[in-house]
Amino acid sequence: MFAKIIRWGGITITALLTLVALLILNLIGLSQRALPDYDGKATVNGVTAPVDIVRDEYAIPHIFAQSDADAAYALGYAHAQDRLWQMELFRRVVQGRLSEIFGAPALPADRVIRTLDMYGHADRSLDDLSPELRSMLDAYARGVNTYIEASDRPLPPEFQMLWHEPEPWQPADSVGLVKLLAAGLSGNAFSEILRTRLMEVLSDEELETFDPPYDTDSKPAIRDMARLYRTLGLERILAAIPDTGPPGASNNWVVDGTWTKSGKPLLANDPHLGMLAPSIWYAAHMSADGANIIGVTIPGIPSIILGRNDYIAWGFTNTGPDTQDLVIEEANPDAPSQYRTPQGWQDFTTREETIRVRLGEDETLTIRETRNGPVLDALADTVDDVVKDGHVVALRWTALTSEDTTIEAGYRFTKARSVTEFFEATRLHVSPMQSMVVADTEGNIGMIAPARVPLRGEAHSTGGLLPASGATAADEWQGLVPHAGLPQIINPAHGYIATANNKIIPDDFLYYISSSWDAPYRANRIEEMIEAKRDHDVASFEAILADNKSQMAEKLTPYFTSVEPETDQMAEAQNLLRNWDARMERDASQPLIFHAALRRLHASLYADELGELADSASRRRETFILNALSGSDPTAAKWCDDRLTPEPEHCTDVVRKALAAGLNDLNALYGTDMSTWRWGKAHPVINNHLPFGFVPVLRDIFNIERESAGGPYTVNRGQTGSSTDRPFANVHAAGYRAVFDFNDLDNSVFIISTGQSGNPTSPWYDTFATLWADGEHVPMITERSQIEANAIGTLRLMPGTDL
C-alpha cells in the first residue's frame, strides 16, 4: 500500500511540476510577445508635429519634440510601452479598486483609501492647475491610451495572468499618483498611536528616555491624555489601526564652487524607498523646442520628478513633518448622527462608496466625515465597541485637500532657471514635505523644505504628539506655517548643505515642524566626507554615495567587544569586530555579526517592558540604545534588567546575551564556519515585484536581487527587513542615485536599481541592477548626436488627422 501511495504521490508531484513548467514556459512566451517595438514609425492622433523617441543603449527614452504637450504625449507612450502594469497597479491603489483585480484579500486596503477619498481629492484638484499643465496631463493620457489601443502586441504578462484589461488613462490618475506618494512619505499619525500605547506600559521617566518628544524642555502633559484615552476605551481602536511601516528616507547634498575642483557647484541625491521590480523610478529625457529636462519620472506622471534642466538641478529627501493629527470626536448620545465641536453639536457628513469585489459580493461603505477629516471606521475592527463608548477617531491631514497643486509645483521646478525661481515654485507644493536642495548655473545653492505644515497653538493639549480632542477649541489648527517661515537657506557661508532626514532646523526655530527626525549618522558622515577635501568632482561625490562606513556601528561595537566571551566562537567574533573599520562591505563577516547582535540587543533591552509593542517600537532607537549602554540614561539599569526574571541583570549581561544569541542565529542560518559568513550574501537588495514577487513559483522570474553593501546607518543605506528566514535582506534603499556637475551638466550621472522595462523577459528589465549594486552610474546626456551614437532604436510618432 505504501509503495502504491509513494508511486501515485510521485506521479502527482511529477504532474504538478510538469504543469508548473508549462505555465512558466507559457508565461515566458506571453511576456516575450508583449515586448514593445523601440524602432520604426507610427502615425498617431495626439501630436501636433513629429516626435522622436530615441532609445539609448540602456533603453532610456530621449524625447525630441516641438512642444511640452507633444513631449508629454511621447512620455505617456513610452511609459505605457515599458511600465503599463505598474501604472495600472498604482492607480488602482489610489482609486481604492484593488479588489476588482485581487478579490476580497484587497478589501482592507480599498476601504482605507476610499475612506480618505484620495482619488476624489485628486480629481477635484484638476480645477486648480494651470492651462499649460492641464494640456500636458491631457496629452500624456492620450499618449498612454494610444499605445494601449493601437499596439498589436499582447498586454504585459501580469494583465494576461490575472485576466484583466486596463481602462483608459485619465488626467486625475496622474494627480492621484502624487497623492499616493504623499501617503507613502507621511505617517506621523502612526507615531501618535504608538506613543499613546507606549504610555500604557511605560512610566513617565521611561517614556521620556525611550521616546523623547522634543529637543527642548517644553512638552505637553501627555500622561493625562493617556488616562483620558483609557477612560474612553480608545486604546482599542488605536491598537487596531495598522502601522504602514517607515516613511521614505534619503540623502542629498550640494556644494558651491569653493568646494570643487572646477569652481562650479556639485549636487547629489539618492531618495530611499521600498525596493520594487521594476523600480518606482523610470529614467527619461525630454527636449521640447530645444529645452532639456532629464532625470527620473514616476510612470503615470508626465514630468521629471528629480533631475535637471539646462539651468538648475534639484534633489529631495523626506523631511518627516508633523502634518497629521488623529482627532478624538465625541458623538452625541441623543443623536448619533452628530458630534461635538467647540461651537456645539454638528452633523457628520456622509457618503457611500461601493467597492466591486472580484469573485465576491460588492461591498458598500458608509463613510462619515467631521470638519477635521474622515472618520477611520475602516481602519479598526473594533469600531463598534468604540462607538458604544460614544467616541470615534478622525484623521486631519494637510494632504487631504481638493486644492492640491503639488503636481503644478513639480512642473514649475522643471521650468525654473535659478535657485530663487525654484524657491518661488515651491509655494505651490502641498505634500509630501521634502528637504529640497537646488543649484543653478550662476553658482548659487540652496535648500528649502516646502509643504503645508499646521500651526498648533500654545494651548494645544498634545502639541501634535498624541491624538487631540475635536471638541476643544485649543486643539484646533491655527492655520499653516507661512512659506517664509519654512526651513530654507540660500548660499550659506560655509558653502555646502546636506540633509539625510536629520533635524534641519535649530533648537530655537520659530515654528514646530517635527519630532520625528532621523538620527544624524548619515548626515554627519556626509559632512565629514565633504570637509575632507576642497577639490570635489563627480567621482568624489559618487564615492560619498557609495560610502559604507557606519558611525552607529563605530560607536556601538566597543560594547560587544568589551564583554567577557562565553565561547571560543564568541571570542573569535570579538576579535573580528576589534579589527573592523565599521564598513558594511559585501565580502566582510563583521557587518553580519554586528547586525545579528544588534537585532538581539533591541529585543533584550525593551521587549520585557513593551511586550507586543516591541517590534513596532524598534525603529529609530539607536540613540536610546547608546544612552542606555553608556550610562548617560538615568534609567539604564531598569532597561538592562529583565523584569521577567527573578535575578537582576546588568547592561554587560544584556550585551553578552545579545552577542551570544546573534551568533546562534547566524549559526542556524549560515552554518558555524565564520569564514563563510558574508554580509553581501545575507544582505541582498530585493527588488520585489507586485504582486508576483511574493508567489514562490514566480518570484525567481519577477524579482531582481543582487548582493549589496551598506546598512541602515550608512550613506549607502540598506534598511534590513523583518523576515525570519532572511532577516538582513536589504528592502529599503536608494532606488535612484545621481550626481550633477555644473562644470558640464552633460557630465552628470545617474542610475536606478533595476531597468527601464517592467517585462521580466526584456533585456532591459534588470539592466542597471549590477551597476547599481557596485555603486556605478551611467551618463546623463542630452546631446542628441551622442545619444544616437549608441542608440538601440528610434520611434518616430507622426501626427494624424484627429487631435
PDB file of C-alpha atoms in Angstrom, residues 108-326:
ATOM      1  CA  PRO A 108      -8.875  46.288   3.742  1.00  0.00           C
ATOM      2  CA  ALA A 109      -6.617  48.443   1.579  1.00  0.00           C
ATOM      3  CA  ASP A 110      -9.518  49.616  -0.586  1.00  0.00           C
ATOM      4  CA  ARG A 111     -11.591  50.547   2.463  1.00  0.00           C
ATOM      5  CA  VAL A 112      -8.818  52.757   3.805  1.00  0.00           C
ATOM      6  CA  ILE A 113      -8.222  54.578   0.527  1.00  0.00           C
ATOM      7  CA  ARG A 114     -11.936  55.061  -0.110  1.00  0.00           C
ATOM      8  CA  THR A 115     -12.307  56.450   3.412  1.00  0.00           C
ATOM      9  CA  LEU A 116      -9.571  59.002   2.745  1.00  0.00           C
ATOM     10  CA  ASP A 117     -11.125  59.850  -0.665  1.00  0.00           C
ATOM     11  CA  MET A 118      -7.676  60.301  -2.139  1.00  0.00           C
ATOM     12  CA  TYR A 119      -8.790  59.903  -5.732  1.00  0.00           C
ATOM     13  CA  GLY A 120     -11.723  62.265  -5.237  1.00  0.00           C
ATOM     14  CA  HIS A 121      -9.373  64.932  -3.905  1.00  0.00           C
ATOM     15  CA  ALA A 122      -7.056  64.347  -6.873  1.00  0.00           C
ATOM     16  CA  ASP A 123      -9.886  64.659  -9.394  1.00  0.00           C
ATOM     17  CA  ARG A 124     -11.172  67.885  -7.857  1.00  0.00           C
ATOM     18  CA  SER A 125      -7.638  69.343  -7.712  1.00  0.00           C
ATOM     19  CA  LEU A 126      -7.520  69.427 -11.517  1.00  0.00           C
ATOM     20  CA  ASP A 127      -9.516  72.666 -11.391  1.00  0.00           C
ATOM     21  CA  ASP A 128      -6.611  74.434  -9.622  1.00  0.00           C
ATOM     22  CA  LEU A 129      -3.957  73.573 -12.212  1.00  0.00           C
ATOM     23  CA  SER A 130      -2.664  75.903 -14.925  1.00  0.00           C
ATOM     24  CA  PRO A 131      -3.815  75.546 -18.547  1.00  0.00           C
ATOM     25  CA  GLU A 132      -0.244  74.580 -19.510  1.00  0.00           C
ATOM     26  CA  LEU A 133      -0.138  71.678 -17.080  1.00  0.00           C
ATOM     27  CA  ARG A 134      -3.687  70.594 -17.924  1.00  0.00           C
ATOM     28  CA  SER A 135      -2.625  70.452 -21.549  1.00  0.00           C
ATOM     29  CA  MET A 136       0.334  68.230 -20.612  1.00  0.00           C
ATOM     30  CA  LEU A 137      -1.841  65.948 -18.464  1.00  0.00           C
ATOM     31  CA  ASP A 138      -4.346  65.570 -21.309  1.00  0.00           C
ATOM     32  CA  ALA A 139      -1.595  64.904 -23.839  1.00  0.00           C
ATOM     33  CA  TYR A 140       0.095  62.397 -21.555  1.00  0.00           C
ATOM     34  CA  ALA A 141      -3.177  60.490 -21.112  1.00  0.00           C
ATOM     35  CA  ARG A 142      -3.655  60.425 -24.895  1.00  0.00           C
ATOM     36  CA  GLY A 143      -0.150  59.017 -25.299  1.00  0.00           C
ATOM     37  CA  VAL A 144      -0.793  56.216 -22.801  1.00  0.00           C
ATOM     38  CA  ASN A 145      -4.152  55.367 -24.354  1.00  0.00           C
ATOM     39  CA  THR A 146      -2.849  55.476 -27.913  1.00  0.00           C
ATOM     40  CA  TYR A 147      -0.300  52.788 -27.085  1.00  0.00           C
ATOM     41  CA  ILE A 148      -2.902  50.639 -25.299  1.00  0.00           C
ATOM     42  CA  GLU A 149      -5.380  50.906 -28.178  1.00  0.00           C
ATOM     43  CA  ALA A 150      -3.060  50.805 -31.165  1.00  0.00           C
ATOM     44  CA  SER A 151      -0.408  48.302 -30.131  1.00  0.00           C
ATOM     45  CA  ASP A 152      -0.521  45.000 -31.982  1.00  0.00           C
ATOM     46  CA  ARG A 153       1.316  43.364 -29.074  1.00  0.00           C
ATOM     47  CA  PRO A 154      -0.389  41.486 -26.233  1.00  0.00           C
ATOM     48  CA  LEU A 155      -0.734  43.257 -22.914  1.00  0.00           C
ATOM     49  CA  PRO A 156       2.120  42.733 -20.411  1.00  0.00           C
ATOM     50  CA  PRO A 157       2.118  39.324 -18.704  1.00  0.00           C
ATOM     51  CA  GLU A 158       0.526  40.474 -15.445  1.00  0.00           C
ATOM     52  CA  PHE A 159      -2.649  41.507 -17.284  1.00  0.00           C
ATOM     53  CA  GLN A 160      -2.853  38.165 -19.038  1.00  0.00           C
ATOM     54  CA  MET A 161      -2.145  36.093 -15.935  1.00  0.00           C
ATOM     55  CA  LEU A 162      -4.797  37.997 -13.972  1.00  0.00           C
ATOM     56  CA  TRP A 163      -7.313  38.150 -16.854  1.00  0.00           C
ATOM     57  CA  HIS A 164      -7.502  41.917 -16.596  1.00  0.00           C
ATOM     58  CA  GLU A 165      -7.602  44.792 -19.081  1.00  0.00           C
ATOM     59  CA  PRO A 166      -6.697  48.399 -18.267  1.00  0.00           C
ATOM     60  CA  GLU A 167      -9.187  51.215 -18.551  1.00  0.00           C
ATOM     61  CA  PRO A 168      -8.199  54.393 -20.432  1.00  0.00           C
ATOM     62  CA  TRP A 169      -5.766  56.589 -18.510  1.00  0.00           C
ATOM     63  CA  GLN A 170      -7.234  59.814 -17.095  1.00  0.00           C
ATOM     64  CA  PRO A 171      -5.504  63.079 -16.034  1.00  0.00           C
ATOM     65  CA  ALA A 172      -6.820  62.537 -12.498  1.00  0.00           C
ATOM     66  CA  ASP A 173      -4.870  59.272 -12.384  1.00  0.00           C
ATOM     67  CA  SER A 174      -1.628  61.236 -12.660  1.00  0.00           C
ATOM     68  CA  VAL A 175      -2.615  63.656  -9.883  1.00  0.00           C
ATOM     69  CA  GLY A 176      -3.675  60.675  -7.805  1.00  0.00           C
ATOM     70  CA  LEU A 177      -0.196  59.164  -8.001  1.00  0.00           C
ATOM     71  CA  VAL A 178       1.202  62.332  -6.407  1.00  0.00           C
ATOM     72  CA  LYS A 179      -1.310  61.808  -3.584  1.00  0.00           C
ATOM     73  CA  LEU A 180      -0.138  58.214  -3.276  1.00  0.00           C
ATOM     74  CA  LEU A 181       3.463  59.379  -2.975  1.00  0.00           C
ATOM     75  CA  ALA A 182       2.412  61.770  -0.206  1.00  0.00           C
ATOM     76  CA  ALA A 183       0.723  58.910   1.644  1.00  0.00           C
ATOM     77  CA  GLY A 184       3.865  56.796   1.398  1.00  0.00           C
ATOM     78  CA  LEU A 185       6.040  59.586   2.777  1.00  0.00           C
ATOM     79  CA  SER A 186       3.765  60.658   5.629  1.00  0.00           C
ATOM     80  CA  GLY A 187       2.978  58.723   8.750  1.00  0.00           C
ATOM     81  CA  ASN A 188       3.192  60.677  11.968  1.00  0.00           C
ATOM     82  CA  ALA A 189      -0.374  59.626  12.814  1.00  0.00           C
ATOM     83  CA  PHE A 190       1.054  56.169  13.465  1.00  0.00           C
ATOM     84  CA  SER A 191       3.635  57.743  15.773  1.00  0.00           C
ATOM     85  CA  GLU A 192       0.738  59.242  17.733  1.00  0.00           C
ATOM     86  CA  ILE A 193      -0.811  55.792  18.050  1.00  0.00           C
ATOM     87  CA  LEU A 194       2.435  54.184  19.138  1.00  0.00           C
ATOM     88  CA  ARG A 195       3.196  56.916  21.654  1.00  0.00           C
ATOM     89  CA  THR A 196      -0.281  56.573  23.160  1.00  0.00           C
ATOM     90  CA  ARG A 197       0.125  52.829  23.537  1.00  0.00           C
ATOM     91  CA  LEU A 198       3.618  53.198  24.989  1.00  0.00           C
ATOM     92  CA  MET A 199       2.161  55.296  27.772  1.00  0.00           C
ATOM     93  CA  GLU A 200       0.152  52.268  28.822  1.00  0.00           C
ATOM     94  CA  VAL A 201       3.277  50.245  29.634  1.00  0.00           C
ATOM     95  CA  LEU A 202       5.990  52.782  30.490  1.00  0.00           C
ATOM     96  CA  SER A 203       6.429  55.192  33.355  1.00  0.00           C
ATOM     97  CA  ASP A 204       6.858  58.897  32.675  1.00  0.00           C
ATOM     98  CA  GLU A 205      10.606  58.616  33.178  1.00  0.00           C
ATOM     99  CA  GLU A 206      10.912  55.553  30.940  1.00  0.00           C
ATOM    100  CA  LEU A 207       8.817  57.143  28.197  1.00  0.00           C
ATOM    101  CA  GLU A 208      10.943  60.279  28.328  1.00  0.00           C
ATOM    102  CA  THR A 209      14.136  58.304  27.691  1.00  0.00           C
ATOM    103  CA  PHE A 210      12.694  55.764  25.252  1.00  0.00           C
ATOM    104  CA  ASP A 211      10.658  58.155  23.108  1.00  0.00           C
ATOM    105  CA  PRO A 212      11.682  61.761  23.855  1.00  0.00           C
ATOM    106  CA  PRO A 213       9.121  64.014  22.194  1.00  0.00           C
ATOM    107  CA  TYR A 214      11.077  67.245  21.854  1.00  0.00           C
ATOM    108  CA  ASP A 215      14.619  68.559  21.898  1.00  0.00           C
ATOM    109  CA  THR A 216      13.656  71.221  24.422  1.00  0.00           C
ATOM    110  CA  ASP A 217      12.061  71.216  27.876  1.00  0.00           C
ATOM    111  CA  SER A 218       8.719  72.481  26.543  1.00  0.00           C
ATOM    112  CA  LYS A 219       6.481  69.392  26.499  1.00  0.00           C
ATOM    113  CA  PRO A 220       2.736  68.880  26.957  1.00  0.00           C
ATOM    114  CA  ALA A 221       1.406  66.853  29.856  1.00  0.00           C
ATOM    115  CA  ILE A 222       0.831  63.740  27.802  1.00  0.00           C
ATOM    116  CA  ARG A 223       0.353  61.359  30.717  1.00  0.00           C
ATOM    117  CA  ASP A 224      -3.006  62.951  31.473  1.00  0.00           C
ATOM    118  CA  MET A 225      -4.054  62.298  27.874  1.00  0.00           C
ATOM    119  CA  ALA A 226      -3.247  58.596  28.308  1.00  0.00           C
ATOM    120  CA  ARG A 227      -5.618  58.418  31.253  1.00  0.00           C
ATOM    121  CA  LEU A 228      -8.302  60.102  29.156  1.00  0.00           C
ATOM    122  CA  TYR A 229      -7.900  57.592  26.297  1.00  0.00           C
ATOM    123  CA  ARG A 230      -8.020  54.711  28.761  1.00  0.00           C
ATOM    124  CA  THR A 231     -11.226  56.107  30.275  1.00  0.00           C
ATOM    125  CA  LEU A 232     -12.812  56.380  26.840  1.00  0.00           C
ATOM    126  CA  GLY A 233     -11.667  52.918  25.771  1.00  0.00           C
ATOM    127  CA  LEU A 234      -9.885  54.407  22.773  1.00  0.00           C
ATOM    128  CA  GLU A 235      -6.808  52.254  23.202  1.00  0.00           C
ATOM    129  CA  ARG A 236      -8.756  49.518  21.411  1.00  0.00           C
ATOM    130  CA  ILE A 237      -9.222  51.464  18.201  1.00  0.00           C
ATOM    131  CA  LEU A 238      -5.670  52.789  18.338  1.00  0.00           C
ATOM    132  CA  ALA A 239      -4.340  49.265  18.791  1.00  0.00           C
ATOM    133  CA  ALA A 240      -6.340  48.088  15.787  1.00  0.00           C
ATOM    134  CA  ILE A 241      -5.038  50.718  13.373  1.00  0.00           C
ATOM    135  CA  PRO A 242      -2.135  49.088  11.490  1.00  0.00           C
ATOM    136  CA  ASP A 243       1.258  50.699  11.143  1.00  0.00           C
ATOM    137  CA  THR A 244       2.141  51.080   7.457  1.00  0.00           C
ATOM    138  CA  GLY A 245       5.888  50.988   8.072  1.00  0.00           C
ATOM    139  CA  PRO A 246       8.602  53.616   7.945  1.00  0.00           C
ATOM    140  CA  PRO A 247       8.311  56.601   5.608  1.00  0.00           C
ATOM    141  CA  GLY A 248      10.968  57.071   2.975  1.00  0.00           C
ATOM    142  CA  ALA A 249      14.490  58.091   3.849  1.00  0.00           C
ATOM    143  CA  SER A 250      17.053  59.787   1.611  1.00  0.00           C
ATOM    144  CA  ASN A 251      20.306  61.729   1.290  1.00  0.00           C
ATOM    145  CA  ASN A 252      21.038  64.913  -0.610  1.00  0.00           C
ATOM    146  CA  TRP A 253      23.770  67.484  -0.529  1.00  0.00           C
ATOM    147  CA  VAL A 254      25.048  70.375  -2.586  1.00  0.00           C
ATOM    148  CA  VAL A 255      28.297  72.346  -2.504  1.00  0.00           C
ATOM    149  CA  ASP A 256      29.248  75.645  -4.073  1.00  0.00           C
ATOM    150  CA  GLY A 257      32.333  76.243  -6.176  1.00  0.00           C
ATOM    151  CA  THR A 258      34.631  76.777  -3.182  1.00  0.00           C
ATOM    152  CA  TRP A 259      34.491  73.016  -2.539  1.00  0.00           C
ATOM    153  CA  THR A 260      35.018  71.730  -6.091  1.00  0.00           C
ATOM    154  CA  LYS A 261      37.866  71.222  -8.499  1.00  0.00           C
ATOM    155  CA  SER A 262      36.054  73.151 -11.236  1.00  0.00           C
ATOM    156  CA  GLY A 263      34.871  76.062  -9.103  1.00  0.00           C
ATOM    157  CA  LYS A 264      31.266  75.176 -10.041  1.00  0.00           C
ATOM    158  CA  PRO A 265      28.565  73.584  -7.839  1.00  0.00           C
ATOM    159  CA  LEU A 266      28.013  69.846  -7.481  1.00  0.00           C
ATOM    160  CA  LEU A 267      24.784  68.265  -6.250  1.00  0.00           C
ATOM    161  CA  ALA A 268      23.958  64.678  -5.253  1.00  0.00           C
ATOM    162  CA  ASN A 269      20.717  62.892  -4.366  1.00  0.00           C
ATOM    163  CA  ASP A 270      19.577  59.351  -3.559  1.00  0.00           C
ATOM    164  CA  PRO A 271      15.985  59.021  -2.301  1.00  0.00           C
ATOM    165  CA  HIS A 272      15.308  55.831  -0.326  1.00  0.00           C
ATOM    166  CA  LEU A 273      12.055  53.945  -0.808  1.00  0.00           C
ATOM    167  CA  GLY A 274      10.862  50.365  -0.770  1.00  0.00           C
ATOM    168  CA  MET A 275      12.662  48.384  -3.451  1.00  0.00           C
ATOM    169  CA  LEU A 276      10.385  47.269  -6.268  1.00  0.00           C
ATOM    170  CA  ALA A 277      10.762  45.384  -9.545  1.00  0.00           C
ATOM    171  CA  PRO A 278      10.589  47.345 -11.667  1.00  0.00           C
ATOM    172  CA  SER A 279      11.831  50.347  -9.709  1.00  0.00           C
ATOM    173  CA  ILE A 280       9.322  53.063  -8.908  1.00  0.00           C
ATOM    174  CA  TRP A 281      11.707  55.323 -10.878  1.00  0.00           C
ATOM    175  CA  TYR A 282      11.973  55.490 -14.661  1.00  0.00           C
ATOM    176  CA  ALA A 283      14.774  57.444 -16.321  1.00  0.00           C
ATOM    177  CA  ALA A 284      13.833  59.811 -19.151  1.00  0.00           C
ATOM    178  CA  HIS A 285      14.950  62.862 -21.104  1.00  0.00           C
ATOM    179  CA  MET A 286      12.505  65.352 -22.623  1.00  0.00           C
ATOM    180  CA  SER A 287      13.590  68.019 -25.080  1.00  0.00           C
ATOM    181  CA  ALA A 288      10.837  70.420 -26.099  1.00  0.00           C
ATOM    182  CA  ASP A 289      11.785  73.158 -28.560  1.00  0.00           C
ATOM    183  CA  GLY A 290      15.439  72.744 -27.588  1.00  0.00           C
ATOM    184  CA  ALA A 291      14.940  72.968 -23.792  1.00  0.00           C
ATOM    185  CA  ASN A 292      16.158  69.871 -21.949  1.00  0.00           C
ATOM    186  CA  ILE A 293      14.880  68.129 -18.826  1.00  0.00           C
ATOM    187  CA  ILE A 294      16.473  64.858 -17.740  1.00  0.00           C
ATOM    188  CA  GLY A 295      16.265  62.703 -14.644  1.00  0.00           C
ATOM    189  CA  VAL A 296      13.729  60.265 -13.275  1.00  0.00           C
ATOM    190  CA  THR A 297       9.982  60.104 -13.630  1.00  0.00           C
ATOM    191  CA  ILE A 298       7.361  58.016 -11.885  1.00  0.00           C
ATOM    192  CA  PRO A 299       5.359  56.162 -14.548  1.00  0.00           C
ATOM    193  CA  GLY A 300       1.952  57.767 -14.613  1.00  0.00           C
ATOM    194  CA  ILE A 301       3.198  61.319 -14.011  1.00  0.00           C
ATOM    195  CA  PRO A 302       4.034  63.420 -17.101  1.00  0.00           C
ATOM    196  CA  SER A 303       7.141  65.182 -15.841  1.00  0.00           C
ATOM    197  CA  ILE A 304      10.624  64.741 -14.454  1.00  0.00           C
ATOM    198  CA  ILE A 305      10.342  64.397 -10.664  1.00  0.00           C
ATOM    199  CA  LEU A 306      14.045  64.606  -9.793  1.00  0.00           C
ATOM    200  CA  GLY A 307      16.793  65.765 -12.121  1.00  0.00           C
ATOM    201  CA  ARG A 308      17.926  68.830 -14.021  1.00  0.00           C
ATOM    202  CA  ASN A 309      17.137  71.173 -16.858  1.00  0.00           C
ATOM    203  CA  ASP A 310      19.646  73.391 -18.668  1.00  0.00           C
ATOM    204  CA  TYR A 311      19.901  75.803 -15.717  1.00  0.00           C
ATOM    205  CA  ILE A 312      19.243  74.057 -12.409  1.00  0.00           C
ATOM    206  CA  ALA A 313      19.391  70.640 -10.725  1.00  0.00           C
ATOM    207  CA  TRP A 314      17.448  69.540  -7.680  1.00  0.00           C
ATOM    208  CA  GLY A 315      17.135  66.639  -5.254  1.00  0.00           C
ATOM    209  CA  PHE A 316      14.797  65.659  -2.409  1.00  0.00           C
ATOM    210  CA  THR A 317      14.909  63.961   0.979  1.00  0.00           C
ATOM    211  CA  ASN A 318      11.925  63.290   3.210  1.00  0.00           C
ATOM    212  CA  THR A 319      11.602  65.875   5.993  1.00  0.00           C
ATOM    213  CA  GLY A 320       9.201  63.890   8.162  1.00  0.00           C
ATOM    214  CA  PRO A 321       6.957  66.761   9.299  1.00  0.00           C
ATOM    215  CA  ASP A 322       4.042  66.554  11.703  1.00  0.00           C
ATOM    216  CA  THR A 323       1.233  67.161   9.210  1.00  0.00           C
ATOM    217  CA  GLN A 324      -1.287  64.657  10.558  1.00  0.00           C
ATOM    218  CA  ASP A 325      -3.399  64.659  13.691  1.00  0.00           C
ATOM    219  CA  LEU A 326      -5.683  61.944  14.942  1.00  0.00           C
TER     220      LEU A 326
END
